[in-house]
Coordinates of C-alpha atoms (C1' of nucleotides) in Angstrom, one line a residue:
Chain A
X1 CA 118.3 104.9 83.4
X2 CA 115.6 102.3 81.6
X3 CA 112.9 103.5 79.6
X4 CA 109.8 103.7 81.5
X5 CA 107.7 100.9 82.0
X6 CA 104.0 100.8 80.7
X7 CA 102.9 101.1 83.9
X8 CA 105.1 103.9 84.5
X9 CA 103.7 105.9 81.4
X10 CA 100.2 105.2 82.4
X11 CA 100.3 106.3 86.0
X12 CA 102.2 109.9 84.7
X13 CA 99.2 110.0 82.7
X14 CA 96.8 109.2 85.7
X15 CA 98.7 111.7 87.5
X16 CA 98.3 114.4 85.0
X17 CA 94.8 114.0 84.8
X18 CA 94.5 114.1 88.7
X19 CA 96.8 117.0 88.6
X20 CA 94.5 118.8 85.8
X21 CA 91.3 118.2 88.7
X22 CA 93.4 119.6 91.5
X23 CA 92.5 123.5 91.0
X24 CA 89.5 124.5 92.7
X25 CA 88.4 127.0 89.3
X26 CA 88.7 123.3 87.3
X27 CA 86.3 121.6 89.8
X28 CA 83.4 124.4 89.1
X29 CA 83.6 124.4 85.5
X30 CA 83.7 120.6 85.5
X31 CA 80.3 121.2 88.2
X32 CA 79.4 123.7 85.8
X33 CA 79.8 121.5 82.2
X34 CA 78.0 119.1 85.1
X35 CA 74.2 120.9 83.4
X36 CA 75.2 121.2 80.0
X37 CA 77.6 123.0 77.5
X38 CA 78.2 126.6 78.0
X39 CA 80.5 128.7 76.4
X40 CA 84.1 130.6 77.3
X41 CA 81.9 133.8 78.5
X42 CA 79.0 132.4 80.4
X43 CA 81.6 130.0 82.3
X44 CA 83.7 132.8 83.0
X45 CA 80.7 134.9 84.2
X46 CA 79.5 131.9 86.7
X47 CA 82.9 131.1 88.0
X48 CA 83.7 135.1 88.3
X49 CA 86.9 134.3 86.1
X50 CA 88.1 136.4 83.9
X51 CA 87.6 135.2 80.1
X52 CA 90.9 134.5 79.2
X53 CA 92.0 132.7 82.4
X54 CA 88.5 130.7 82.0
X55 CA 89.8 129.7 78.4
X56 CA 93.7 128.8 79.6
X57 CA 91.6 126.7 82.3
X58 CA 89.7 125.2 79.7
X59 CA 92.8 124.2 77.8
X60 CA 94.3 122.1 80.2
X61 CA 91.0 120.5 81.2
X62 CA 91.0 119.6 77.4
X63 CA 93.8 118.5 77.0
X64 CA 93.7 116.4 79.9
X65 CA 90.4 114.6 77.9
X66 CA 88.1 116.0 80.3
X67 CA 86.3 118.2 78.0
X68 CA 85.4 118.5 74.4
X69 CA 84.6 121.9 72.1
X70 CA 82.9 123.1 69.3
X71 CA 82.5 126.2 67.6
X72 CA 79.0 128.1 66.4
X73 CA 79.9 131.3 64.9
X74 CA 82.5 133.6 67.0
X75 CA 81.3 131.4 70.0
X76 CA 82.9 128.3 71.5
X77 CA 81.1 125.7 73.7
X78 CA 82.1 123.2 75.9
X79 CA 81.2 120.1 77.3
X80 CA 82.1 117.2 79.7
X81 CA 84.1 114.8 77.3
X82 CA 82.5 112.1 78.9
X83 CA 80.2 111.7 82.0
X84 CA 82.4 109.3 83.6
X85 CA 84.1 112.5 84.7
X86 CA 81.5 113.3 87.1
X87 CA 82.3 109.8 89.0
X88 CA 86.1 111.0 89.6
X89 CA 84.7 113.9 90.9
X90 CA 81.8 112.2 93.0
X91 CA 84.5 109.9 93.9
X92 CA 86.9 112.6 95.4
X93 CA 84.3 114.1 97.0
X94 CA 83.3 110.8 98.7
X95 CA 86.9 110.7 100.0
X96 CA 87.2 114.1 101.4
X97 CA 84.1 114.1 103.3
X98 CA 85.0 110.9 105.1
X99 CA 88.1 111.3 105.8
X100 CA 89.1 115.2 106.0
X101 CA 87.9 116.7 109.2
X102 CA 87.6 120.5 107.5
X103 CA 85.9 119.1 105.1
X104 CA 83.1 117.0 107.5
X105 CA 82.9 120.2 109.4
X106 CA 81.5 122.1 106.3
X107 CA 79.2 119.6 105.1
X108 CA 77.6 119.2 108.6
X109 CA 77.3 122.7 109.2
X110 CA 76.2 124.0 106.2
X111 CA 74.4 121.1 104.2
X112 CA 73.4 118.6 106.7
X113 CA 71.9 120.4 109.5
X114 CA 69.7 121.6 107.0
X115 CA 68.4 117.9 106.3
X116 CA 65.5 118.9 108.3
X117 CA 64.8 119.7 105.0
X118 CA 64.0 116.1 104.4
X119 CA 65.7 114.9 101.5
X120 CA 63.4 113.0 98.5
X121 CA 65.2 110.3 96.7
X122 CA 65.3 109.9 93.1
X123 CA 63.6 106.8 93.5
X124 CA 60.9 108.6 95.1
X125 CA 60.9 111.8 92.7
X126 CA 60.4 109.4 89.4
X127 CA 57.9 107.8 90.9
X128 CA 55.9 110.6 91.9
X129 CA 57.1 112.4 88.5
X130 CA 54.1 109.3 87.2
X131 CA 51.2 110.3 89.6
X132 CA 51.3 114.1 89.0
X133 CA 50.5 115.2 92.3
X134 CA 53.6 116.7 93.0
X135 CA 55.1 120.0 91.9
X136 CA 58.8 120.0 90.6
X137 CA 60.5 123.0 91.0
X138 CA 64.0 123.8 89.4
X139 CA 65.6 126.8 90.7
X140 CA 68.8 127.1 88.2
X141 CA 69.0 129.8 86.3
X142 CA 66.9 129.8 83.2
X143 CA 70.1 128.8 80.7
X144 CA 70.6 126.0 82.9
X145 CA 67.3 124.8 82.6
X146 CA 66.9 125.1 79.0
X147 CA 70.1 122.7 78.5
X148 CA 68.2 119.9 80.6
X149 CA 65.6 119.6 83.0
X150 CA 63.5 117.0 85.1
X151 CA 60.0 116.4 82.7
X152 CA 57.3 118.5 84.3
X153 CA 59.7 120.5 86.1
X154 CA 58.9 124.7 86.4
X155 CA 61.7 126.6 86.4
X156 CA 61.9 129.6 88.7
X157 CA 65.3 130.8 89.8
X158 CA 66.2 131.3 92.8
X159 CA 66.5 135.4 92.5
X160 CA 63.3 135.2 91.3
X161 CA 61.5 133.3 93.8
X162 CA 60.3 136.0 95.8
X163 CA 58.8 137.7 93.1
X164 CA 57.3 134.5 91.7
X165 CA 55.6 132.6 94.3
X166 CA 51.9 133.0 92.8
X167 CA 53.1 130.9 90.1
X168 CA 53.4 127.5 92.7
X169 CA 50.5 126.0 93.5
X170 CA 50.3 126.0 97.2
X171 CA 47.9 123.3 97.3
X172 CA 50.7 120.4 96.1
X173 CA 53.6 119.6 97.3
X174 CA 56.9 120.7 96.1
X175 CA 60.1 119.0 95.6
X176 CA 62.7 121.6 94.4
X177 CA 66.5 120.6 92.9
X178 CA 69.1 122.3 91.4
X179 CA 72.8 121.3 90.4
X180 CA 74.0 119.1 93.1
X181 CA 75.6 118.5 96.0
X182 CA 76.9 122.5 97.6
X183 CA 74.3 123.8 94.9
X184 CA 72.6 126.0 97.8
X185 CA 69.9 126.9 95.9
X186 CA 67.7 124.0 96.8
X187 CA 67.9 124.4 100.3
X188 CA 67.2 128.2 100.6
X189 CA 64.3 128.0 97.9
X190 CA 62.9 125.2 100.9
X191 CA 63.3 127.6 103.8
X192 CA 62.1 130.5 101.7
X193 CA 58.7 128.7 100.9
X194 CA 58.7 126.9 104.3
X195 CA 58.3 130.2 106.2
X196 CA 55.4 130.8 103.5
X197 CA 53.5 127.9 104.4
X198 CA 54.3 126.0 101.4
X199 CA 54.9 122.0 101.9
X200 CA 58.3 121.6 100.3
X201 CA 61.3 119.3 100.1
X202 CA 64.5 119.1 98.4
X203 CA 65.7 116.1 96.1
X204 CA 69.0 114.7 97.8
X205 CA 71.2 116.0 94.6
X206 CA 70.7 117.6 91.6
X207 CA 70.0 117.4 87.7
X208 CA 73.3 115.7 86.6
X209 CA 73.1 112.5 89.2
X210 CA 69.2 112.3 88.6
X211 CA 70.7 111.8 84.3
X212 CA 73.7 109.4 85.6
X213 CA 70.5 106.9 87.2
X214 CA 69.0 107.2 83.8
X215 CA 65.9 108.9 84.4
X216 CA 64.2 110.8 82.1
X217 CA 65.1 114.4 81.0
X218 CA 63.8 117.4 78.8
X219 CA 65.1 119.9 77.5
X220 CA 63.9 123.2 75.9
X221 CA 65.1 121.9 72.4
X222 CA 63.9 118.6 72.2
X223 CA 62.5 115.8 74.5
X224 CA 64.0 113.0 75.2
Chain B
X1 CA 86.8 140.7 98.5
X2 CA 84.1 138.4 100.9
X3 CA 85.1 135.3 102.5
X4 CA 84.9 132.4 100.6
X5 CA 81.0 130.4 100.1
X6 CA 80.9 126.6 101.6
X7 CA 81.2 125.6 97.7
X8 CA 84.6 127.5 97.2
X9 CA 85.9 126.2 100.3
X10 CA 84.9 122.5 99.7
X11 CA 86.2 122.9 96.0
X12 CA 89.6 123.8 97.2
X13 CA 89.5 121.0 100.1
X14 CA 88.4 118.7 96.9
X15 CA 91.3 120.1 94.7
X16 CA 93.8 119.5 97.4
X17 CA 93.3 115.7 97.4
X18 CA 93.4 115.2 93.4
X19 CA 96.3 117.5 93.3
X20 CA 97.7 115.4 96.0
X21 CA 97.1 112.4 93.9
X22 CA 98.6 114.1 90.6
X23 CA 101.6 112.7 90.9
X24 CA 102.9 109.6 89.2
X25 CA 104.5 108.9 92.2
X26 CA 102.2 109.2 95.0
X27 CA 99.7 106.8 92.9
X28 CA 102.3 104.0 92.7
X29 CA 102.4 104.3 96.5
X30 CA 98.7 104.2 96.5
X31 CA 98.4 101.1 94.5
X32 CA 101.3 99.4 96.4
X33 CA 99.2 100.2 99.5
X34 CA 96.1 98.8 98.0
X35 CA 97.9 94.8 98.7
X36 CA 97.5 95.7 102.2
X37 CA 99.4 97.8 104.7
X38 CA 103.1 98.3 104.6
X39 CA 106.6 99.8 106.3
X40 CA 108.4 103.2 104.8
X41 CA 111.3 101.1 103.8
X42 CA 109.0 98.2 102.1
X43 CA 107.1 101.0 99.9
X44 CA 110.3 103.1 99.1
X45 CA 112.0 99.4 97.7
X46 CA 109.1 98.6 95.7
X47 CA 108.4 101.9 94.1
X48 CA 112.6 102.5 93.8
X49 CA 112.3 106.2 95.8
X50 CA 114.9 107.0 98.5
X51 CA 112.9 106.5 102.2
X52 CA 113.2 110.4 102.9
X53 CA 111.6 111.1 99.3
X54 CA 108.9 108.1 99.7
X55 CA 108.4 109.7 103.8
X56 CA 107.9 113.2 102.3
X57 CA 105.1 111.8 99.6
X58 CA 103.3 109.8 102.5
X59 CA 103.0 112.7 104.3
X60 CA 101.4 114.4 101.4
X61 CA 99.2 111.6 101.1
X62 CA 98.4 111.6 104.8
X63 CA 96.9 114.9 105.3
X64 CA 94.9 114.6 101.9
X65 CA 93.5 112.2 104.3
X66 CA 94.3 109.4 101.8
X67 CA 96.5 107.3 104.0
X68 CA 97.0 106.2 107.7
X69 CA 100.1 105.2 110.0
X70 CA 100.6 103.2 113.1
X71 CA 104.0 102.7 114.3
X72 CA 105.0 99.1 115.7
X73 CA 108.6 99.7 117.2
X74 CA 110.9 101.8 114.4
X75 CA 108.8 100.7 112.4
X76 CA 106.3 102.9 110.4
X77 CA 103.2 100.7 108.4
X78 CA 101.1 103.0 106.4
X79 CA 97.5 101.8 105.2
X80 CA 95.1 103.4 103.0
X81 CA 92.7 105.5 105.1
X82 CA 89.8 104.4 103.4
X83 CA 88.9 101.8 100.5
X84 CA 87.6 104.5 98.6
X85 CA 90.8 105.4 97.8
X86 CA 90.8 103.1 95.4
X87 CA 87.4 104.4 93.5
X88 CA 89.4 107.8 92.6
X89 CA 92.0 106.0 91.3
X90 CA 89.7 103.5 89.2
X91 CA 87.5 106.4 87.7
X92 CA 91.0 108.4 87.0
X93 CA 92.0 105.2 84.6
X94 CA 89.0 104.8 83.3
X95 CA 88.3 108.6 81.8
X96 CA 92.0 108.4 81.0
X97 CA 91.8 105.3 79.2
X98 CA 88.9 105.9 77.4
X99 CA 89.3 109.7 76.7
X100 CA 93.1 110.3 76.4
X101 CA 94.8 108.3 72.9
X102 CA 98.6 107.8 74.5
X103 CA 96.5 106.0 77.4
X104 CA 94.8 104.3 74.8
X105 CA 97.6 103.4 72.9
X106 CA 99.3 102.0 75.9
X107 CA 97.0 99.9 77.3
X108 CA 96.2 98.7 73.9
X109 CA 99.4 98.1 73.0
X110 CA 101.1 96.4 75.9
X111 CA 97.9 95.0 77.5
X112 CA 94.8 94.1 75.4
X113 CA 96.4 92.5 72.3
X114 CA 97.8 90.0 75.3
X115 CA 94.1 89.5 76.0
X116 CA 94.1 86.4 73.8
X117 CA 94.8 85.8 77.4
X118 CA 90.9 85.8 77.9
X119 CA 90.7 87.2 81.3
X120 CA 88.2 85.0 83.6
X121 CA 86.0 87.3 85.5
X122 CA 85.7 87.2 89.5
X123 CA 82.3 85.5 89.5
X124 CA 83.7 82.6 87.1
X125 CA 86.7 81.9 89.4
X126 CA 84.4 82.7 93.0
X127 CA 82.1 79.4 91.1
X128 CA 85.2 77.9 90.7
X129 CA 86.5 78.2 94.3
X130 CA 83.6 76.1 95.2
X131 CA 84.5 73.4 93.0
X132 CA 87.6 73.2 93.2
X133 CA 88.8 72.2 90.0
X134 CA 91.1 74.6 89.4
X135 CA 94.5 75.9 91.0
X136 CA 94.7 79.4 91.9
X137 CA 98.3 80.8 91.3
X138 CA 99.0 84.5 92.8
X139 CA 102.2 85.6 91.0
X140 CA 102.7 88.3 93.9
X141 CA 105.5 89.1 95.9
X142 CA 105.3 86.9 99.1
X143 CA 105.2 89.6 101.6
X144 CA 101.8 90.7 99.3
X145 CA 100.5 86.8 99.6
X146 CA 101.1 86.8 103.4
X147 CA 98.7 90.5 103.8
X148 CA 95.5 88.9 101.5
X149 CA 95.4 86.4 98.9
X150 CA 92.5 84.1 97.3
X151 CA 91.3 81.8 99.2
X152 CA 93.4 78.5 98.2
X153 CA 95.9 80.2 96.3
X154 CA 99.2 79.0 96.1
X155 CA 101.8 81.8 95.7
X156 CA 105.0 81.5 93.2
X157 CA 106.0 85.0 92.8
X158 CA 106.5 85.7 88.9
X159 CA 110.8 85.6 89.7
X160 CA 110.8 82.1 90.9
X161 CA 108.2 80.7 88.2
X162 CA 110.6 79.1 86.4
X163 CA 112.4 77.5 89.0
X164 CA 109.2 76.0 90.8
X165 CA 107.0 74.9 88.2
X166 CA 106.8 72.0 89.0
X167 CA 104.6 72.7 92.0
X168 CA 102.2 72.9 89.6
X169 CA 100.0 70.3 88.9
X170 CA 100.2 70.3 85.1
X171 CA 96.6 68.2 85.2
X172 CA 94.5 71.0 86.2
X173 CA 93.5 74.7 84.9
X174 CA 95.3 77.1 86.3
X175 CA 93.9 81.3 86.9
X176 CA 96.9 83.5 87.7
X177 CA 96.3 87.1 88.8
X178 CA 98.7 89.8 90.8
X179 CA 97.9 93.0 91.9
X180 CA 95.2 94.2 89.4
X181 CA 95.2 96.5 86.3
X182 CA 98.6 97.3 84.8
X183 CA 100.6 94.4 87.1
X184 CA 101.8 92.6 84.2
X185 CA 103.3 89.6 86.4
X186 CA 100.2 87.7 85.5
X187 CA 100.2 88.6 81.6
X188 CA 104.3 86.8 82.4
X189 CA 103.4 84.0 84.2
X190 CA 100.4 83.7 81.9
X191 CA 102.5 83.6 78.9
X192 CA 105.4 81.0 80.3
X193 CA 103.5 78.3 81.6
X194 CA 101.4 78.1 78.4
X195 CA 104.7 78.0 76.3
X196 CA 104.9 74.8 78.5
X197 CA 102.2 73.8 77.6
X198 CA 99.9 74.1 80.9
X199 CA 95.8 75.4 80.6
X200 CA 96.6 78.8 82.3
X201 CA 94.4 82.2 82.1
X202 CA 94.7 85.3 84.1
X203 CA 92.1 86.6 86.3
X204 CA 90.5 90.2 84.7
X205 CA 91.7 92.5 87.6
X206 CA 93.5 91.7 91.0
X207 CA 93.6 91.6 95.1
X208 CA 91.8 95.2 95.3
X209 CA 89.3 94.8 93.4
X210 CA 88.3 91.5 94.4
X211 CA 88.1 92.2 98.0
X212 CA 85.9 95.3 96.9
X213 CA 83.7 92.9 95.3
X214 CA 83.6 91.8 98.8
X215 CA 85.0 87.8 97.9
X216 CA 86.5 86.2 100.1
X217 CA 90.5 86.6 101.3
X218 CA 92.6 85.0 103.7
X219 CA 95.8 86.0 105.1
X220 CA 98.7 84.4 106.3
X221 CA 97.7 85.9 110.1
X222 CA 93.8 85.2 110.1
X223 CA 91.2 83.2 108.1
X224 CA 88.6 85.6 106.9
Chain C
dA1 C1' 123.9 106.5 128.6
dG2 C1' 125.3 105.3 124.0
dA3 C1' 124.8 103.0 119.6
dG4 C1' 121.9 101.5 115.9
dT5 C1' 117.8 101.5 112.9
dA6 C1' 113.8 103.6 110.9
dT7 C1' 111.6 107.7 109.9
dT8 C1' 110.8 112.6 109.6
dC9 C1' 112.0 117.4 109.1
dA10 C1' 114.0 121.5 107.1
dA11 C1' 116.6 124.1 103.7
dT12 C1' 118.0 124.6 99.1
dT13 C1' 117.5 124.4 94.2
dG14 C1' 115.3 123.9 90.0
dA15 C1' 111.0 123.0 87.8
dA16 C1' 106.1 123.6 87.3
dT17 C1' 101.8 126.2 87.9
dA18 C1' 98.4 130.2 88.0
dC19 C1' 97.1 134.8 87.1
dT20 C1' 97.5 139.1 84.5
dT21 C1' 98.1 141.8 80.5
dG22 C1' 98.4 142.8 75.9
dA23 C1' 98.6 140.9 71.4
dA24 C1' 97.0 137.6 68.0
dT25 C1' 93.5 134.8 65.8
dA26 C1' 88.9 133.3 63.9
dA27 C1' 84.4 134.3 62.6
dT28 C1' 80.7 137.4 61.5
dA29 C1' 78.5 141.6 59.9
dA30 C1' 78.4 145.7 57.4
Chain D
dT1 C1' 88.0 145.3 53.2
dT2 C1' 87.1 146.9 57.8
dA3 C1' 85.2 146.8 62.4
dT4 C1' 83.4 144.1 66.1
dT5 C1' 83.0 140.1 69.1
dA6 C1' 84.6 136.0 71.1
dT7 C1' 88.5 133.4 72.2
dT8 C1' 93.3 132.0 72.5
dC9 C1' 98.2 132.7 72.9
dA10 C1' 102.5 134.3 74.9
dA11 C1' 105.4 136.6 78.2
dG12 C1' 106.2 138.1 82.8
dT13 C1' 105.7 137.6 87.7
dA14 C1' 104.7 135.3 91.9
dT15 C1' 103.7 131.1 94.1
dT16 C1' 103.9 126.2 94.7
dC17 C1' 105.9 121.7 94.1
dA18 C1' 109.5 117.8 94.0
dA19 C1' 114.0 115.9 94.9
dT20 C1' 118.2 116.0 97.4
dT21 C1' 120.9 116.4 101.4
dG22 C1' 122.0 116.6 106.0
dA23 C1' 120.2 117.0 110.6
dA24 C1' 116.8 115.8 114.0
dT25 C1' 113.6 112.6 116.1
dA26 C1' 111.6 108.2 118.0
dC27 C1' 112.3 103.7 119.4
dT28 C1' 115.0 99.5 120.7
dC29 C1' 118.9 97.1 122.5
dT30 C1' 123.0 96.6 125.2

DNA sequence: AGAGTATTCAATTGAATACTTGAATAATAA
DNA sequence: TTATTATTCAAGTATTCAATTGAATACTCT
């Protein structure tokens, strides 16, 4: 038997790094990394992983090149290695929803039939971001927020809404996000306000694609 | 323990078709399938599987939804279900290449330091279509030519280069290309006809990805 | 109906993967 | 130095995956 061909040895690679996607715990960190570095514990506590099954996940997405570390103090964060990661993903969601039936099934019954909630385009939400007269609303959790957030943007948590609704003007209208496509948040913070009067809509996907088209961003440590 | 949220279930749907696609295997089927569509036997010769083992992975591939069949006698030709298909497997080489240093080292070593091949870009050769000046040699297996090819191509598969050159007019510039990134019958033919001293570059990718590009194709059945 | 061809299926075997658990490691604070 | 916290590692177990082999299936031709 030959030595393998470069072709060969690249598509084992390819295949590996596929392979390293194909767990449904790898997808949500890689969703989770999608908002901003986190470390070992607060993935585990989002994903509802234990800590040292989070880390062994971690490894392989590392070594796969999907994600990068560094250490502050006893703590470890991690990041997407590189937002191109976010297309494979975007891409493989793009091929399951057109051409897995379970998977069309989902989306229509829990995502689109609630596109009567109208969704804004980024287009849209940058330009309104310029004439002020809109209210953004971010309902990720706080630490989410912090990482990144779109300029202007209040941040009240979905948990939270509830008990926070005199803090939204109801005289403007809203357009809520959070972290993306099957981020529910978004979509019960609009019914949740809808059924108080207020005149809300959701942005069609969340903080990471609104970064990916280049628009602007803050973040609690510095603006950008 | 509750029933799983819309996001798990998705995830896990999402997870199935990368997993699907983590094997080196399965890809090369892919990739073989992105020339057009093609019989059991066809794809088990060209990727050197037994037909059972290559039957076994295009099952796999089928009900990841990646992949789609229609039988014309005993005959079996598979197809990829959906163009997109070939998006995964672009963004899987591109965070590989760019993120992983064997991949790196690979391409690098076996492909880029031949790019004193200067690869012509699709939109210098689509301007060159239209004037003519140049001939377009596909280095592809003839059963590949007869599915798609450039319009005016002329095909001399990279085996019978030697033997027909001179159906090659030795007067004009020639752009060779096969079946896109890591084919290395163009880099081949690209290298022996310019050792005999004919004005021959290789196009940057191949078939797939100019037909994404939406260029032109012809096939040997219909004009298109 | 029977033979031939192409393809798929099922069982087996060995390899690979995922989770859990407990131990080990690295950094910090006292 | 010792204790604490965060994280990783290694081993064991259960599950899943891939290739092989032989049988079964589907279609065509005579």
């Amino acid at each position: 038997m030959s030595s393998p061909t470069p072709k060969q040895v690249l598509f084992a690679h390819f295949a590996a790094v596929a392979k390293t996607i194909g767990n449904a715990h790898r997808i949500d960190l890689l969703q989770q990394l999608a908002q901003g570095e986190q470390s070992v514990e607060t993935l585990a506590r989002k994903t509802g992983l234990t800590v040292a099954n989070t880390s062994q996940h971690l490894q392989h997405l590392r070594r796969a090149g999907l994600v990068a570390a560094r250490r502050d103090g006893t703590f470890i964060y991690y990041r997407l290695a590189d937002d191109a990661v976010l297309d494979v993903l975007a891409a493989l969601r793009r091929v399951a929803e057109r051409n897995l039936a379970e998977v069309e099934q989902v989306v229509r019954g829990y995502f689109d039939n609630r596109d009567a909630m109208e969704p804004v385009t980024r287009e849209e939400l940058a330009r309104r971001l310029k004439t002020g007269d809109v209210t953004i609303l971010d309902v990720r959790p706080e630490d989410e927020f912090a990482l990144a957030h779109v300029p202007g943007a209040i941040n009240v948590p979905l948990k939270e809404l509830e008990a926070r609704t005199a803090e939204i003007d109801p005289m403007k209208d809203i357009i809520a996000y959070c972290r993306g496509a099957y981020c529910v948040y978004s979509y019960e913070a609009v019914a949740k306000l809808r059924a108080k009067g207020f005149r809300i809509r959701r942005l069609e996907d969340g903080l990471p694609e609104w970064k990916a088209a280049g628009l602007p961003v803050e973040s609690a440590s510095k603006e950008n």
